[in-house]
Short mmCIF file of C-alpha atoms and ligand atoms in Angstrom, two decimals:
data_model
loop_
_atom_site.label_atom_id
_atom_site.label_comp_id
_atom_site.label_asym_id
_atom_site.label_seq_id
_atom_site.Cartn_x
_atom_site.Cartn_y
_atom_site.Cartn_z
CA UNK A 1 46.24 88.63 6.02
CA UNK A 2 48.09 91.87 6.27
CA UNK A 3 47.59 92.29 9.66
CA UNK A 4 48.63 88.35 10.76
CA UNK A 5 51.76 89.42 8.12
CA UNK A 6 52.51 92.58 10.72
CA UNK A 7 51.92 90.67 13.60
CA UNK A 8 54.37 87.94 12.68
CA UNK A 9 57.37 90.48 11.40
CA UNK A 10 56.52 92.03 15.08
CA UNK A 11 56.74 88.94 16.71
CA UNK A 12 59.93 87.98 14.99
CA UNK A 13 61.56 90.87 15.40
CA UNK A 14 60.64 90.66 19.18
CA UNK A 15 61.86 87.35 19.54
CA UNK A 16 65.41 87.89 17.93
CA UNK A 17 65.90 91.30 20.08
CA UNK A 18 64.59 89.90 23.68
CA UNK A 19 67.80 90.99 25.55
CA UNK A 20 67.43 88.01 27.81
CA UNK A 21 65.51 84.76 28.74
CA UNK A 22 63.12 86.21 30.92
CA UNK A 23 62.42 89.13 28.12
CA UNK A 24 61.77 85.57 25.36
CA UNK A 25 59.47 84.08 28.02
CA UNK A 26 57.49 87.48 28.38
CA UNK A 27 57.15 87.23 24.29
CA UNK A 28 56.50 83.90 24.49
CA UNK A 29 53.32 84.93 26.92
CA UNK A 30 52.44 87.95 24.85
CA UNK A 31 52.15 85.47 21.60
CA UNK A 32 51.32 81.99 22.54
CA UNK A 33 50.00 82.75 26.08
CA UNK A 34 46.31 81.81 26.86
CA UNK A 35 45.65 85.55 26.70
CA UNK A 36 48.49 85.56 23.87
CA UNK A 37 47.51 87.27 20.36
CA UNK A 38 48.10 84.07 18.22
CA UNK A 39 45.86 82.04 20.64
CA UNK A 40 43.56 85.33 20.28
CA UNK A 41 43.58 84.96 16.50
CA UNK A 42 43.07 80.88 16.90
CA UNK A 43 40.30 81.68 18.58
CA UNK A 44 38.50 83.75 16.17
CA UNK A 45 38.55 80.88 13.54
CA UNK A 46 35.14 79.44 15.05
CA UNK A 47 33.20 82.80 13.71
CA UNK A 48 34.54 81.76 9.57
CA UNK A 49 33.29 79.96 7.02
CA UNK A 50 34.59 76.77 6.10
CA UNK A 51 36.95 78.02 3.48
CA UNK A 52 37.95 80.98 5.04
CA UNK A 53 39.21 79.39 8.23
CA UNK A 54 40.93 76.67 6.69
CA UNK A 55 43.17 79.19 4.71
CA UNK A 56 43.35 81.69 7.54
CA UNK A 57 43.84 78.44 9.86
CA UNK A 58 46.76 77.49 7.80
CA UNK A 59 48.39 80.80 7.79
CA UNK A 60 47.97 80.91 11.28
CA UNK A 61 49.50 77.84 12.09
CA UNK A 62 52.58 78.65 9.73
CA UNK A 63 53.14 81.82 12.19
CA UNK A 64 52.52 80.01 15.07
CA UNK A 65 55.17 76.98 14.43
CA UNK A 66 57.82 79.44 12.78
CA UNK A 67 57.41 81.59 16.31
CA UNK A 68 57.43 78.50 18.33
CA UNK A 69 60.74 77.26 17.01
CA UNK A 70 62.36 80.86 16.67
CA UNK A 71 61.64 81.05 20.70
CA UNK A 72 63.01 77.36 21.15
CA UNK A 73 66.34 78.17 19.41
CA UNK A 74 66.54 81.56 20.86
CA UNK A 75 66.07 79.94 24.67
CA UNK A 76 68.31 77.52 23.62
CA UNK A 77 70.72 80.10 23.09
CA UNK A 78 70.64 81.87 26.07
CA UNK A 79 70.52 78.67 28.27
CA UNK A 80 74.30 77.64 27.09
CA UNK A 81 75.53 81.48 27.49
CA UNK A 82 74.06 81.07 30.78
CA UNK A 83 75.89 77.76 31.27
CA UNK A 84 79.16 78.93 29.51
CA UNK A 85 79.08 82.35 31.75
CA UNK A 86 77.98 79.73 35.02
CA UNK A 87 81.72 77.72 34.14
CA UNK A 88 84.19 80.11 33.81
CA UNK A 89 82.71 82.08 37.13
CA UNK A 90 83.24 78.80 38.92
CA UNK A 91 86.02 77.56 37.47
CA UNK A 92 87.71 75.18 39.90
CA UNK A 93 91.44 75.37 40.86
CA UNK A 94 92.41 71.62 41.33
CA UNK A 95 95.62 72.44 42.94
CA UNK A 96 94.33 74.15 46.26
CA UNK A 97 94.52 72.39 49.13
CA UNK A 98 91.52 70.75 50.40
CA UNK A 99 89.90 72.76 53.18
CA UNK A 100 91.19 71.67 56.50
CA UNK A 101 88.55 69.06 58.34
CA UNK A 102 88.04 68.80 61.88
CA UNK A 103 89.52 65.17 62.87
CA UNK A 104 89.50 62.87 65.82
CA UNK A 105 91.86 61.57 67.93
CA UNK A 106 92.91 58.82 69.53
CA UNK A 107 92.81 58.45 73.13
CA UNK A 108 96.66 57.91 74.69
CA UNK A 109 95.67 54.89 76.52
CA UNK A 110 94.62 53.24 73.12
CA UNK A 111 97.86 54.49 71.57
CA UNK A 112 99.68 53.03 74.41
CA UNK A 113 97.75 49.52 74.42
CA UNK A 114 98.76 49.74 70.15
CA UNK A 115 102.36 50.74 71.44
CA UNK A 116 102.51 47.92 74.14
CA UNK A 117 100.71 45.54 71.58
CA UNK A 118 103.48 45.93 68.69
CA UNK A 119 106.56 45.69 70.97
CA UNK A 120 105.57 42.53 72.60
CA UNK A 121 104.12 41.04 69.15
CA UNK A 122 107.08 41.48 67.32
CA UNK A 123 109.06 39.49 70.36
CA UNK A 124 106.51 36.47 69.53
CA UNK A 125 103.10 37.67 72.24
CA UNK A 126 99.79 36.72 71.17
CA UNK A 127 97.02 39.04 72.78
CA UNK A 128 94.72 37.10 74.65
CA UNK A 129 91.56 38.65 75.77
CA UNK A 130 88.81 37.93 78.59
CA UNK A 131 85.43 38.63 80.09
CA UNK A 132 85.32 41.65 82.64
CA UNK A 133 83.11 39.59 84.70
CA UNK A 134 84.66 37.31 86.70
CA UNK A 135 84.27 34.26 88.87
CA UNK A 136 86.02 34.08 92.24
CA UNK A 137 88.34 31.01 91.15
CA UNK A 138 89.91 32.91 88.29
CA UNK A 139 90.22 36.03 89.81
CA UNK A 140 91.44 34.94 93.36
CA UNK A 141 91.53 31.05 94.08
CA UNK A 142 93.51 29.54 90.82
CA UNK A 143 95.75 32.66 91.38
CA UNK A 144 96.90 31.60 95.03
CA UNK A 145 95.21 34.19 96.67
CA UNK A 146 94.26 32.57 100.48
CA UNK A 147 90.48 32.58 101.44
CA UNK A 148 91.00 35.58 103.79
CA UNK A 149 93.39 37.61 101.56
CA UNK A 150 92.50 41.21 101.69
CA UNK A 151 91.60 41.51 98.22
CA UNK A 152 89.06 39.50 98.12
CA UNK A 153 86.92 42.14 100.67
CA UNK A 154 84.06 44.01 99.50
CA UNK A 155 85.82 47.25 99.98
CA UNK A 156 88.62 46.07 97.57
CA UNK A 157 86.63 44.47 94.72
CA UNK A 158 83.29 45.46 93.25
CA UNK A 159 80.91 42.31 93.87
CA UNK A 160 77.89 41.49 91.38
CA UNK A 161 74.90 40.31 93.35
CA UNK A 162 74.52 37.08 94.93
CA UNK A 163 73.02 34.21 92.04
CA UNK A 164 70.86 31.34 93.18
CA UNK A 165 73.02 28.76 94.35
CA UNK A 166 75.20 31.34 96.45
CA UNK A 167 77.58 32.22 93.32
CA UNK A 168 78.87 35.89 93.48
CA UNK A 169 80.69 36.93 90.26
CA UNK A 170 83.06 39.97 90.19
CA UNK A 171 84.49 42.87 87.74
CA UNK A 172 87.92 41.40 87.80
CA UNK A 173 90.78 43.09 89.96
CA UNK A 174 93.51 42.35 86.91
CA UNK A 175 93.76 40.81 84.11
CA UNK A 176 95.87 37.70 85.30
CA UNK A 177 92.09 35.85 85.27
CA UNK A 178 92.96 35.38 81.10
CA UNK A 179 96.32 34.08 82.01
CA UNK A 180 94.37 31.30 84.08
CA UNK A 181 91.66 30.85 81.35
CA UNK A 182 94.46 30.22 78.86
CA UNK A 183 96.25 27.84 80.53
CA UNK A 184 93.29 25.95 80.75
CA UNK A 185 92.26 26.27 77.02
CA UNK A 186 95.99 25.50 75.47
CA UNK A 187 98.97 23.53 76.04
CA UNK A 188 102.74 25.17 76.69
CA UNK A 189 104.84 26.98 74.75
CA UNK A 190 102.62 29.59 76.04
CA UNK A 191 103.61 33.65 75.02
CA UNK A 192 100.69 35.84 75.86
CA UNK A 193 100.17 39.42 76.56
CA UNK A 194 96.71 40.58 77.81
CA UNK A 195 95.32 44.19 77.96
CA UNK A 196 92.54 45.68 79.26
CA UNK A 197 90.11 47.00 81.45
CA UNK A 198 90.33 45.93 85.15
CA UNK A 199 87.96 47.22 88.80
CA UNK A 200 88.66 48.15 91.99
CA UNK A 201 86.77 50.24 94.61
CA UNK A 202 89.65 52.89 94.87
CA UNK A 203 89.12 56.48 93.94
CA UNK A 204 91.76 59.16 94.50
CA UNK A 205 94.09 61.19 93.33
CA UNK A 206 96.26 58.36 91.69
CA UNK A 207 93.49 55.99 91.52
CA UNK A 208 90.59 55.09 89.17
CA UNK A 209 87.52 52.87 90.03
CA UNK A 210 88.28 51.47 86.63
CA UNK A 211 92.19 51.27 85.03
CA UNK A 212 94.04 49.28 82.10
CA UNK A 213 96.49 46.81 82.86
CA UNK A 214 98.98 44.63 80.40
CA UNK A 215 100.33 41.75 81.52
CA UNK A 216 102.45 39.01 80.01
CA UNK A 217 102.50 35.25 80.35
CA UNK A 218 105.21 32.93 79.45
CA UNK A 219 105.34 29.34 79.93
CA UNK A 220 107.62 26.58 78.82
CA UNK A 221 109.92 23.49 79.90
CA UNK A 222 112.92 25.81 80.68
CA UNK A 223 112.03 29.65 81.02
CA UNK A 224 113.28 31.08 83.59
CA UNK A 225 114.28 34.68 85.57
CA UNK A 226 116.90 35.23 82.64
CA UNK A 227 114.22 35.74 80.10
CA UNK A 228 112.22 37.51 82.47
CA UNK A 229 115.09 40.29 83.08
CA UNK A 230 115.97 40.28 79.04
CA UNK A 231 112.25 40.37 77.81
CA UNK A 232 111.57 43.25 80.28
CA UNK A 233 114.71 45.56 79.62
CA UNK A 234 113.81 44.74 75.69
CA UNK A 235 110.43 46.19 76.50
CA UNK A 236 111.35 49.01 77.92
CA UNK A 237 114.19 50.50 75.73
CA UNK A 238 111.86 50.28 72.97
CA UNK A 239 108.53 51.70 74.69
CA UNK A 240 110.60 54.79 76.09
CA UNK A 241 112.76 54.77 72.63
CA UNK A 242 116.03 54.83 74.59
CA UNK A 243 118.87 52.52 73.41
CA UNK A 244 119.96 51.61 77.40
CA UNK A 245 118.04 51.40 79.80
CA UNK A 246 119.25 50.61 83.44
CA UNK A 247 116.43 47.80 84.87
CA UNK A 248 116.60 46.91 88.71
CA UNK A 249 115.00 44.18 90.01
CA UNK A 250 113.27 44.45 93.98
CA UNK A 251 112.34 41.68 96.15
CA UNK A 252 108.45 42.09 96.20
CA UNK A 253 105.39 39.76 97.12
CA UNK A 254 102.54 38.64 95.26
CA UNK A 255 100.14 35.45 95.54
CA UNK A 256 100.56 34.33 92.04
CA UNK A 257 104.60 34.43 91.51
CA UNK A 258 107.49 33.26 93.25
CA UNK A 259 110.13 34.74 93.35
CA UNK A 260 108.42 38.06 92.70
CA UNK A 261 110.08 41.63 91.86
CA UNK A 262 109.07 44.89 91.01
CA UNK A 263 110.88 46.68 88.45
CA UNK A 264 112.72 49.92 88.80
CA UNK A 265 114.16 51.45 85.71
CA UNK A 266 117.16 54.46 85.46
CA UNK A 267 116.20 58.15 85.02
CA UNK A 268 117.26 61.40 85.43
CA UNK A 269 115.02 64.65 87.24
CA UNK A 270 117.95 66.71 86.61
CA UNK A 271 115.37 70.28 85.94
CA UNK A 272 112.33 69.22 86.19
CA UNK A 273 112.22 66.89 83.95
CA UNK A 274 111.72 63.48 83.76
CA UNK A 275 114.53 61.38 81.38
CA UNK A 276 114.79 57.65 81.20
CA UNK A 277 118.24 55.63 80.73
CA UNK A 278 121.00 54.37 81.86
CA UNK A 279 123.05 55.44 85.01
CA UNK A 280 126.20 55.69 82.80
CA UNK A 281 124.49 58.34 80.98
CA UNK A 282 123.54 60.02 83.91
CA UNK A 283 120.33 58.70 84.97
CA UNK A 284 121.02 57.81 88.33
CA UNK A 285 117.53 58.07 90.42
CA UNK A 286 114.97 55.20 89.99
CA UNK A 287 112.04 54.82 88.86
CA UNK A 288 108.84 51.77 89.80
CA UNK A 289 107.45 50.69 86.32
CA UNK A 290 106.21 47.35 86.76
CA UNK A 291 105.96 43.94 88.90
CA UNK A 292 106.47 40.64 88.06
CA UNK A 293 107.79 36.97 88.95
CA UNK A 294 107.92 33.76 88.51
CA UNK A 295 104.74 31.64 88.23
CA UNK A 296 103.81 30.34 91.30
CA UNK A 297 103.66 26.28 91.25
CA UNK A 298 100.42 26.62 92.47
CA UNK A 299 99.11 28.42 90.03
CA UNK A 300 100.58 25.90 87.21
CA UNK A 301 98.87 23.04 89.55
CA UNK A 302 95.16 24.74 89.45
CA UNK A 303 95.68 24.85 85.78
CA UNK A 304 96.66 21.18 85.49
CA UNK A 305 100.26 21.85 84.75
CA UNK A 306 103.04 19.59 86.34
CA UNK A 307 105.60 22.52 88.31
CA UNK A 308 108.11 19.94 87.94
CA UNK A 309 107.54 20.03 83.95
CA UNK A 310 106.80 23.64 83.49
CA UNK A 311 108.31 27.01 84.37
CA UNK A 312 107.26 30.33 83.03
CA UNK A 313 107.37 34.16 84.39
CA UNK A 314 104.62 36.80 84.17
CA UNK A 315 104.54 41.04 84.61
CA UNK A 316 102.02 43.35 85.05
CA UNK A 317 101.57 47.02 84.95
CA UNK A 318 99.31 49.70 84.58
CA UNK A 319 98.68 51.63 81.50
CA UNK A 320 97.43 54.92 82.70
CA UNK A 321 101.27 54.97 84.49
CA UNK A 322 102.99 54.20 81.50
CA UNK A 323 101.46 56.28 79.52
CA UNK A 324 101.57 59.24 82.02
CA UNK A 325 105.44 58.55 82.18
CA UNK A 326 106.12 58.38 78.21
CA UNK A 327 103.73 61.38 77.36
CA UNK A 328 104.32 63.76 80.54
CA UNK A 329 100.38 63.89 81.68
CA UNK A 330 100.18 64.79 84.93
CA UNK A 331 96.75 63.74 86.66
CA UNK A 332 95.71 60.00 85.86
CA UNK A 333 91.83 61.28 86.19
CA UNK A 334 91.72 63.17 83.47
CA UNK A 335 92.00 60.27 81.21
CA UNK A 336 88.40 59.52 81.93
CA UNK A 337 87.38 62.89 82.23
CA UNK A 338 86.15 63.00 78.19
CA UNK A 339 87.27 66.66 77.78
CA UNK A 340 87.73 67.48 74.06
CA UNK A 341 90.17 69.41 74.38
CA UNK A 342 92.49 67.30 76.36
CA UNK A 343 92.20 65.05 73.70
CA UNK A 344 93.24 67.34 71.71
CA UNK A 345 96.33 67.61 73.05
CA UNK A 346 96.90 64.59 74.16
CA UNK A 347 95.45 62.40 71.76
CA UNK A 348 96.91 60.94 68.89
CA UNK A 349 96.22 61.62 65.33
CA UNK A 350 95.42 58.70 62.75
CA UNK A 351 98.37 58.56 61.05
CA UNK A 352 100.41 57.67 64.27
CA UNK A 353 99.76 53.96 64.15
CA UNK A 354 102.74 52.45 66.00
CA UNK A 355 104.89 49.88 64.46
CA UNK A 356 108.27 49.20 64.94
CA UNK A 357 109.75 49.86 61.77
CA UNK A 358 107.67 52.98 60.77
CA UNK A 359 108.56 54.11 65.06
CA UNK A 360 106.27 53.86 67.60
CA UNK A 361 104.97 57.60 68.42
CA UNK A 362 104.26 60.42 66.53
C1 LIG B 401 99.28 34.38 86.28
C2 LIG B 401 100.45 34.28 86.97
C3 LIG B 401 101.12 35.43 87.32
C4 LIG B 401 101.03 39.01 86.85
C5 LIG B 401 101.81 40.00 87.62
C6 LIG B 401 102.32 41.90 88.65
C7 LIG B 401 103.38 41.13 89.01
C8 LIG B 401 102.12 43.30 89.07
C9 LIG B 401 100.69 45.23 89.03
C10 LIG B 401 101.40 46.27 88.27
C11 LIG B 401 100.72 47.57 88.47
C12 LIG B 401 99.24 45.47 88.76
O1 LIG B 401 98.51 47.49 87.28
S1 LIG B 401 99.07 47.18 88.53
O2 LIG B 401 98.43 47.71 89.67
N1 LIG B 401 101.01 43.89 88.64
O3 LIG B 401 102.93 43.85 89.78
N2 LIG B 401 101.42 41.25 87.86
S2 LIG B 401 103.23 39.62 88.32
O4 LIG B 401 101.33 37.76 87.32
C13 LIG B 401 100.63 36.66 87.00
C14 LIG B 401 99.46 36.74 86.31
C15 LIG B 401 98.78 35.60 85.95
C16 LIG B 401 98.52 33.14 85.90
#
């Protein structure tokens, strides 16, 4: 008894001065362990007699319950010092600024398409949209293109393989195909504006096998070269942000519209650099931005509308130009060049969404 009284004031007195957890768990070990001296002492009960090891048993066990729960408490102990030391090491400043994160951006030509998209939607457009694969009569023949017009030449247009039945479809040369497919589809007033992704077999230095076009439809009872003119110059003051713009209209030819024009607009080169406007403020060079016309009746009569009923005018122009223009980039093939770091620099960060009351560019 006197030497299980020694071994528990040694044990206690170990317990309460372990300087740290791992120092508790190596008493723990020394005591309880399967080597420990309580088990050692447990294990010496099977040599007594009956009476002896129930009293020595007991005694034992007291020692062994009173050390257990002295070692739970004092690891209990050192666990929330451990925890309390752990939070004010990291304590966390809530007003830093979060750490900068590497972000995306958008391409120009879908900034421009969003730019293009909001003007003419807040005149009254509708987007329309289309398949890129084509059929020859919505591509060429509804649009009063001639059976031998050059376009329609395999070096001009990229050509899917022959089906059975001798039918050829195409990657469509514009997007005036969606003009056609919504005439069909829906009755006048008609106000559409269609971008998107046209083909041609051209490759240079100012062309792309593949390029974005918008173009606009309108058709009604009365419409006429009027609207055209004010739609157009409304357009274009508000895509190049300019409160005049000078618009000039040039006797040009194109299957689908009659009369047709292209559109020169006012600017300046004055230094180098390019400025759009209007001559009275000095911008007195021109500059080609788009083409356009009025619908040709043959067109309206392939869609099943009477040219003696209906009227309408339609545009077209490129992206990748209008883009280049607005945002000074200088080579049209590095749009589809997918170098980072042009995008970079070019691109357009998320918080730019155009709209016309929050301004259309960053
Ligand atoms: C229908 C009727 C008429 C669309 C038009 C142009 C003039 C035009 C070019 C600009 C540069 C194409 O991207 S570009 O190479 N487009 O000059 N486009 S009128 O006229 C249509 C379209 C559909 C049913």
């Amino acid at each position: 008894m006197d030497t299980l009284e020694a071994l528990r004031a040694e044990l206690l007195e170990a317990v309460n001065t372990a300087a740290d957890a791992d120092a508790l768990e190596a008493v723990r070990i020394a005591a309880l362990g399967k080597k420990g001296r309580i088990t050692d002492l447990m294990k010496t009960l099977g040599q007594m007699d009956p009476d002896q090891r129930r009293t020595f048993g007991q005694a034992v066990n007291t020692v062994k319950d009173e050390i257990s729960a002295l070692l739970d408490a004092r690891k209990a102990t050192f666990a929330e010092a451990a925890l309390n030391a752990k939070l004010a090491s990291e304590r966390i400043d809530v007003s830093l600024p979060v750490r900068p994160e590497r972000e995306g951006t958008l391409h120009p030509i879908s900034q421009t398409y969003d730019e293009v998209v909001a003007i003419f939607g807040q005149m009254g457009f509708a987007v329309a949209e289309g398949p890129d694969i084509e059929d020859d009569f919505h591509n060429f023949t509804a649009l009063n293109f001639p059976p031998g017009h050059p376009a329609r030449e395999m070096h001009d247009t990229f050509f899917l393989n022959e089906q059975e039945g001798g039918v050829r479809h195409l990657l469509r040369t514009h997007t005036s195909p969606v003009q056609i497919r919504t005439m069909l589809s829906q009755k006048p007033p008609i106000r559409v504006i269609i971008p998107g992704r046209t083909y041609r077999c051209d490759s240079d230095m100012t062309h792309t096998p593949m390029f974005h076009q918008i173009e606009g439809l309108v058709i009604d009872k009365a419409t006429h070269m009027g609207h055209l003119k004010g739609c157009l110059k409304e357009f274009v003051e508000s895509y190049f942000e300019v409160s005049n713009v000078t618009v000039r209209f040039r006797p040009s030819f194109f299957p689908f519209t009659e009369p047709s024009a292209e559109v020169d607009i006012g600017c300046s080169r004055k230094g180098g650099e390019l400025r759009i406007g209007a001559r009275e403020d000095g911008c007195e060079d021109w500059l080609e931005i788009l083409g356009c016309g009025m619908v040709h009746p043959n067109v309206l009569k392939a869609c099943g509308l009477d040219p003696e009923e209906y009227q309408g005018f339609a545009f077209g122009m490129g992206l990748e130009r209008i883009a280049m223009l607005k945002y000074g980039i200088p080579d049209l093939r590095t749009f589809f060049d997918s170098d980072v770091r042009w995008l970079k620099h070019y691109g357009f960060g998320p918080h730019d969404v155009p709209s016309l009351t929050g301004g259309l560019t960053r």
